[in-house]
Coordinates of C-alpha atoms in Angstrom, one line a residue:
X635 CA 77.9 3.6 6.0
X636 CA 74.3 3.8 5.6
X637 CA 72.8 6.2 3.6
X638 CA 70.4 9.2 5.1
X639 CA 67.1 8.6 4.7
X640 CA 65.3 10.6 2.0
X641 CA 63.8 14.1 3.4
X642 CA 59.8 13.1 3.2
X643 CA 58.8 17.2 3.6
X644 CA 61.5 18.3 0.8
X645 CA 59.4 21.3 -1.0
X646 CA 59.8 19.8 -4.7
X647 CA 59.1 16.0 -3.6
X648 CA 55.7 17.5 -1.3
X649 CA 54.6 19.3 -4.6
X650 CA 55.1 16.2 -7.0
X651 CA 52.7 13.9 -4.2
X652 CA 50.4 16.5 -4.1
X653 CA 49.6 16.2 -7.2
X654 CA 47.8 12.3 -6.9
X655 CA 44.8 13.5 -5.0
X656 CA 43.6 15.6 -7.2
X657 CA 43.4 13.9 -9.9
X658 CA 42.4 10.5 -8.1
X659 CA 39.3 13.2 -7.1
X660 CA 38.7 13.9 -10.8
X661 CA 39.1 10.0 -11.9
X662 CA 37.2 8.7 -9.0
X663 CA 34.2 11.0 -8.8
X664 CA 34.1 11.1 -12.4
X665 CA 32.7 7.1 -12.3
X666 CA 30.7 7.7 -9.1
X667 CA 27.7 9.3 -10.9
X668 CA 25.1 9.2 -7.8
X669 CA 27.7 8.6 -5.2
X670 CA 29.7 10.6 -2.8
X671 CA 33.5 10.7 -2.5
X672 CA 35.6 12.9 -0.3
X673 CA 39.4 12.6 -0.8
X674 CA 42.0 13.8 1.7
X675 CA 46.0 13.4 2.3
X676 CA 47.5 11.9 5.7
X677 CA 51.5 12.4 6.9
X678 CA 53.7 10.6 4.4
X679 CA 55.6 7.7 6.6
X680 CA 59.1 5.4 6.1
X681 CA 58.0 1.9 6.9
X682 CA 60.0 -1.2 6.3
X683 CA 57.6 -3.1 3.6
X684 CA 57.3 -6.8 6.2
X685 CA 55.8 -5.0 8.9
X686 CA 53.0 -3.6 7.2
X687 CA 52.2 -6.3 4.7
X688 CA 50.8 -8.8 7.0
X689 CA 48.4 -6.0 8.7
X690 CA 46.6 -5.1 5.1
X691 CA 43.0 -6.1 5.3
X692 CA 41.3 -8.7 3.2
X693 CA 39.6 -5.8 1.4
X694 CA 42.2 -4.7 -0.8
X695 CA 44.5 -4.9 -4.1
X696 CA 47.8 -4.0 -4.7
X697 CA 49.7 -3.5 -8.1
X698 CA 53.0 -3.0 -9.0
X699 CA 53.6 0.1 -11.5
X700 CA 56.3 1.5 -13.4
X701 CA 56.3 4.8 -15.6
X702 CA 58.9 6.2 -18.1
X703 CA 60.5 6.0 -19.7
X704 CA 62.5 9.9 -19.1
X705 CA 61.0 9.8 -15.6
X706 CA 62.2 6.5 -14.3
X707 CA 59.3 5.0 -11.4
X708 CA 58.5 2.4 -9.6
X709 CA 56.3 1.5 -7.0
X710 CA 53.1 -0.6 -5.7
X711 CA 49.8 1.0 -5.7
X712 CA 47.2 0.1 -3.3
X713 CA 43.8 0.5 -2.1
X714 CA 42.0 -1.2 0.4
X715 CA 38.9 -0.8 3.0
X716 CA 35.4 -0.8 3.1
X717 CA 35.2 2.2 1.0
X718 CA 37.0 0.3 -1.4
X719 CA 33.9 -2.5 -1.7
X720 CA 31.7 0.8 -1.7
X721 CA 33.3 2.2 -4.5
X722 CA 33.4 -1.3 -6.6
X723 CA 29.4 -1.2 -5.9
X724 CA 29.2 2.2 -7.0
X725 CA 31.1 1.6 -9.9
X726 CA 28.6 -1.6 -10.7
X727 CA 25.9 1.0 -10.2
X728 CA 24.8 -1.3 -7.2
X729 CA 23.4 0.8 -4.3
X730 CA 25.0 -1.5 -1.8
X731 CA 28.5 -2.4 -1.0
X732 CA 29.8 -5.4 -3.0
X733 CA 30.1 -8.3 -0.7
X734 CA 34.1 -9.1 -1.2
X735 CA 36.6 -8.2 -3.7
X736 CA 36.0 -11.0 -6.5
X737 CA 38.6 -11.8 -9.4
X738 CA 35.8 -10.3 -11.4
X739 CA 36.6 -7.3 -10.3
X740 CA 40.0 -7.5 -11.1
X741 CA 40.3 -6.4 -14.5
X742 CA 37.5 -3.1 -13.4
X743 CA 39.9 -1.9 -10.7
X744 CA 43.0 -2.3 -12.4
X745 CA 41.9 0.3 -15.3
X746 CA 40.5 2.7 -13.0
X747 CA 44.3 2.7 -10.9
X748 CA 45.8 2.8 -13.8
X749 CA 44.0 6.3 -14.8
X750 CA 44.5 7.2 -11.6
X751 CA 48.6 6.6 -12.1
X752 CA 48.0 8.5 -15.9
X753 CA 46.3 11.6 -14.3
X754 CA 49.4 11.8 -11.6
X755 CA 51.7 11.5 -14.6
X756 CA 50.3 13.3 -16.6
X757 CA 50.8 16.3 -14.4
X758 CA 54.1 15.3 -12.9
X759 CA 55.6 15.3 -16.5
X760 CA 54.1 18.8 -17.0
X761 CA 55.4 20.0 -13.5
X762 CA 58.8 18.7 -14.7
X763 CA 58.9 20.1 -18.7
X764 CA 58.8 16.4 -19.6
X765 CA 56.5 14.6 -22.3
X766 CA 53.7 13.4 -20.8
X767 CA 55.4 9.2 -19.5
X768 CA 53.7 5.8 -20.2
X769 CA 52.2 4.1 -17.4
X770 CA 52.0 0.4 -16.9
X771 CA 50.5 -1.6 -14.0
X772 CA 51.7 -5.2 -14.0
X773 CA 50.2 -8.1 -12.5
X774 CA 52.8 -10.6 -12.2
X775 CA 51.7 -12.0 -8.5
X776 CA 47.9 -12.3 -7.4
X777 CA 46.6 -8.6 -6.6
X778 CA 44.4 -9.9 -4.4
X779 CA 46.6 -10.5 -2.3
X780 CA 48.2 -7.2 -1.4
X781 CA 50.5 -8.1 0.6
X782 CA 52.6 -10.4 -0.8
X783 CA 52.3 -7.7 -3.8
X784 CA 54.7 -5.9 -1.8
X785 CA 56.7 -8.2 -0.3
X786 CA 57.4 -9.3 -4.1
X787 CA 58.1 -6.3 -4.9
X788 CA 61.2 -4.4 -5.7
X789 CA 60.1 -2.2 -1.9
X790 CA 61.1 -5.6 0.1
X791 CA 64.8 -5.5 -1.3
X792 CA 65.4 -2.1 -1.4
X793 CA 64.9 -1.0 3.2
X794 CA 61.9 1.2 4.6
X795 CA 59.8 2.4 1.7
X796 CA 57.9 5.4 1.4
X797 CA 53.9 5.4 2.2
X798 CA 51.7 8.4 0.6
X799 CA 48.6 7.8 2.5
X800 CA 45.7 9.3 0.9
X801 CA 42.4 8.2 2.9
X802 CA 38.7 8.5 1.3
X803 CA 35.1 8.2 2.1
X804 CA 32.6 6.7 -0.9
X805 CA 28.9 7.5 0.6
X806 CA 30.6 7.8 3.7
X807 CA 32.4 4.2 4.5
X808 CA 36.4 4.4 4.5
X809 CA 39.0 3.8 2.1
X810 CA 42.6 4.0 1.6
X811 CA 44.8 4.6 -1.5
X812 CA 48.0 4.4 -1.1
X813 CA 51.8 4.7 -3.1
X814 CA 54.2 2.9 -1.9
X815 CA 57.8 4.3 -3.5
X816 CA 61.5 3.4 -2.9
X817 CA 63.8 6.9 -1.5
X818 CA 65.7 6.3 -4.7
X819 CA 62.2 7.2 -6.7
X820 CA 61.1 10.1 -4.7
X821 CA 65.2 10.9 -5.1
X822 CA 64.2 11.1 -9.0
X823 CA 61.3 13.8 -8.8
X824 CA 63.1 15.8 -6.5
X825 CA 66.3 16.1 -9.1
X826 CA 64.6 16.2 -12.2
X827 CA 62.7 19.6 -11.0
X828 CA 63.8 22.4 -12.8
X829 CA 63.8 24.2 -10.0
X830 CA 66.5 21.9 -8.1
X831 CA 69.6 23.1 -6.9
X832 CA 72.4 20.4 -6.5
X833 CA 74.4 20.9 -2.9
X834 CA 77.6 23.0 -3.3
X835 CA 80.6 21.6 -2.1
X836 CA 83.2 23.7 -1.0
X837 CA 85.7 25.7 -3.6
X838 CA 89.0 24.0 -4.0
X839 CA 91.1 27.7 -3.5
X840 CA 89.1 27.9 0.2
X841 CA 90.4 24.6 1.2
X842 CA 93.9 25.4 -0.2
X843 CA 94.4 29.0 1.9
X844 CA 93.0 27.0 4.6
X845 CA 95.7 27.6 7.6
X846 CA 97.4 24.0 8.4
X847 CA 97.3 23.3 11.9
X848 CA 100.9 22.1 13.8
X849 CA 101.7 18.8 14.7
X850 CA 99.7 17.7 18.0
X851 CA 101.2 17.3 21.0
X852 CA 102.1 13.7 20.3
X853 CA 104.6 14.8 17.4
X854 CA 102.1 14.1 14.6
X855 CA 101.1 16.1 11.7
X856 CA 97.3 16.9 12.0
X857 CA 95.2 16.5 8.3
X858 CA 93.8 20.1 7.3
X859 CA 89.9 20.4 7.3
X860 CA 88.5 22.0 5.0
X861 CA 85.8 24.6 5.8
X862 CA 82.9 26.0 4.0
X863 CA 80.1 28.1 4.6
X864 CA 76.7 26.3 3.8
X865 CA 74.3 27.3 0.7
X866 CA 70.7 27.2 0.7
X867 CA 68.1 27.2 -1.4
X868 CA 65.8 30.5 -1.2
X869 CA 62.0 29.1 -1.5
X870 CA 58.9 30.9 -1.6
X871 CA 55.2 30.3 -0.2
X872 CA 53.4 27.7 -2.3
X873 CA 50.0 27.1 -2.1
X874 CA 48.1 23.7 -2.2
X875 CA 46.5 22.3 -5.4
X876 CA 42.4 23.3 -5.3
X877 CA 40.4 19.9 -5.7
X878 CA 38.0 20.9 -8.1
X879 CA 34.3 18.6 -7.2
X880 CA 34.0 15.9 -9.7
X881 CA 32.0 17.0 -13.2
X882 CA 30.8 15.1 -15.9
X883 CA 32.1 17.9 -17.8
X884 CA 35.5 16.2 -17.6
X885 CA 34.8 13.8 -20.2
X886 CA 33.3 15.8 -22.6
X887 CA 36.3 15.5 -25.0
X888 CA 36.7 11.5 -24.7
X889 CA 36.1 10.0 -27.6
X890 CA 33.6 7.1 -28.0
X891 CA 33.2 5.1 -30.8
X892 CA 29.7 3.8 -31.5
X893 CA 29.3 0.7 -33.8
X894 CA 25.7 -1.2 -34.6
X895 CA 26.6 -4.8 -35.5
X896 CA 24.5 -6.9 -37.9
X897 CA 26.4 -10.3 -37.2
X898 CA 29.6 -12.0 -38.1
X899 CA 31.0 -14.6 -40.2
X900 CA 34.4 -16.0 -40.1
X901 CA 35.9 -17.0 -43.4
X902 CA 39.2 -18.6 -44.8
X903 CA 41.2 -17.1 -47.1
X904 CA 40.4 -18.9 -49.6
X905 CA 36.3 -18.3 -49.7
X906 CA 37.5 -14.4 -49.2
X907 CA 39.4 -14.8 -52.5
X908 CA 36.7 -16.0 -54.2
X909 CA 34.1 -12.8 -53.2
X910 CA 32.7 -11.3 -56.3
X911 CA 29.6 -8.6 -56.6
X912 CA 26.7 -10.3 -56.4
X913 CA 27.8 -12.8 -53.7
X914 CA 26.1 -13.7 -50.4
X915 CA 27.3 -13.9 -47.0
X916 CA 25.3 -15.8 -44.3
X917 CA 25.7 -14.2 -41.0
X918 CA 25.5 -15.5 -37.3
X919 CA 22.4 -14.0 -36.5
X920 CA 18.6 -15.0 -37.8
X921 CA 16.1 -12.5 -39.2
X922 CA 14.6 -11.0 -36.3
X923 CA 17.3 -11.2 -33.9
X924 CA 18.4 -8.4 -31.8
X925 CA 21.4 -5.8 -32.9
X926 CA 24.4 -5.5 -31.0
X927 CA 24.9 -1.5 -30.1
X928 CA 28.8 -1.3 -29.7
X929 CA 31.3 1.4 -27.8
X930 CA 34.3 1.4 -27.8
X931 CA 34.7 -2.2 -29.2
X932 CA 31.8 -3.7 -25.6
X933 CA 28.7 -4.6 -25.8
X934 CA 26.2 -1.8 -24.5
X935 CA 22.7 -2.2 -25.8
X936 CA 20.5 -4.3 -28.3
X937 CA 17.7 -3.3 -29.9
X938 CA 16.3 -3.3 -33.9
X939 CA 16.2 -1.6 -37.0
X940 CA 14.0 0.9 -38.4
X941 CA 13.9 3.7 -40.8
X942 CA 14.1 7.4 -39.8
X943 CA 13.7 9.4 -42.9
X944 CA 14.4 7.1 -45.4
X945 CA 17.8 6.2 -43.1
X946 CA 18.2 3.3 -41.4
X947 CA 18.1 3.5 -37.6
X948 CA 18.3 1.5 -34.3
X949 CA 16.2 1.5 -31.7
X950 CA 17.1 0.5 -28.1
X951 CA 15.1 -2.5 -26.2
X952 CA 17.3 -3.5 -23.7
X953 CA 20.6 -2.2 -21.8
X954 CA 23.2 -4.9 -21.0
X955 CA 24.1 -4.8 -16.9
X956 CA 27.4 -3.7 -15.5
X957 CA 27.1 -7.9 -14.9
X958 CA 27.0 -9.3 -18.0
X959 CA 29.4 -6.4 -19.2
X960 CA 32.0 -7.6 -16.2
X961 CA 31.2 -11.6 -17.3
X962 CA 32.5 -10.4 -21.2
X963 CA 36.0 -9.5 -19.6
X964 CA 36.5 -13.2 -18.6

């Protein structure tokens, strides 16, 4: 017999979705410093995964995601459009669109999905009383190509999968993010809300005093039914999450570690065995040269010393381009 197919408006799985496009607001509009972006929700739909992977556009990306472990997950994420070749130019700091979606880019769009995907679990595990769940996005097929993303995925094997539409606007050209989930997934966030109530079934004792019926007209016994009256859940009003508009503010406490580099030298074992006061090291980098001005571990800036009150200082001549920063991820 085939199973019923998963209630898409059930009350606790509605409040767990709702949670994405906030925080994809927040994330998004966070790294669009200059830009526009207007987030919004469409109907959630049960699609079967082959039908809709060979209508994707040429614009988009697709990545498989998992998070746990307490709060098993798994699903495709997936955003494609115009908006989405907006919101890579935005995120170059490029006025324009970018032309197409580049394996460049790869790498750039997978960590700003995969803080979307924290943000949503992050809350999610609150929501639930959980500790906040690890996300990973894998990228075992070519993202690129989104649609056979998801027909690699586990969606293709497992019937119609869930689609939680969530449409956008970067400086007014149109995007899509979506979550693609399996109705055993959206099963988990509905029964691992506290405020879920597993069906009753009815008491043994009622079907017991149940009366039995006679024998039909045909001279057989009839099987006793049993009866019961059905429960259900008393739920209130609840009111949709406020999207807050996007704020600098909301990395104020992100750490960033700032490093000036002098140069480098690699060294065996042996000649590091053999350091003593007094001895030299010859570095990679000539007198003269430009300073490397480090955060987070990437390059950022160059520039050269001076002193500041008898302390040594740097000072900035040149800021390296969200391009040459994108050709160091190679």
């Amino acid at each position: 017999m085939t199973p019923p197919a998963f209630d898409l408006g059930h009350p606790l799985y509605r409040e767990a979705i709702a949670l994405l496009a906030p925080g994809a607001q927040d994330v998004l509009g966070a790294m669009l410093i200059g830009g526009s972006l207007e987030f919004g929700a469409a109907s959630p739909q049960l699609l079967p995964v082959t039908s809709v992977a060979q209508s994707l556009s040429l614009s988009s990306i697709a990545f498989p995601f998992s998070i746990g472990p307490d709060l098993p997950l798994e699903g495709v994420v997936l955003c494609e459009g115009e908006g989405l070749l907006h919101l890579i130019g935005a995120l170059l700091g490029d006025p324009g669109p970018a032309a197409a979606i580049e394996e460049i880019h790869v790498p750039m769009l997978r960590d700003t999905l995969a803080n979307v995907l924290g943000r949503w679990s992050a809350s999610v595990s609150a929501m639930l009383g959980q500790a906040r769940q690890e996300v990973s996005l894998e990228s075992a097929a070519d993202p690129l190509m989104a649609g056979g993303v998801l027909l690699q995925s586990s969606l293709a094997r497992s019937g119609p999968a869930i689609l939680e539409h969530h449409p956008f606007l970067v400086n007014g050209a149109a995007g899509s993010l979506q979550l693609w989930l399996t109705p055993a997934a959206a099963t988990v966030l509905v029964t691992s809300h506290p405020a879920y109530t597993p069906p009753e079934t009815a008491p043994m004792d009622a079907a017991m005093s149940a009366p039995t019926p006679g024998p039909a007209p045909g001279g057989s016994p009839v099987e006793p039914i049993a009866v019961g009256r059905p429960q259900f859940q008393q739920l209130g009003e609840r009111q949709a999450p406020q999207t807050e508009p996007a704020r600098i503010d909301l990395l104020k406490d992100v750490p960033l570690t700032i490093t000036v580099e002098l140069g480098r030298q690699d060294l065996t074992i042996k000649e590091i065995l053999e350091l003593s006061p007094g001895a030299l090291i010859e570095l990679n980098r000539l007198a003269g040269e430009p300073l490397d001005l480090m955060i987070n571990g990437q390059l950022f800036a160059k520039g050269e010393v001076v002193v500041i009150d008898e302390s040594f200082g740097m000072r900035i001549t040149s800021i390296v381009s969200p391009e040459e920063r994108l050709q160091s991820l190679r």
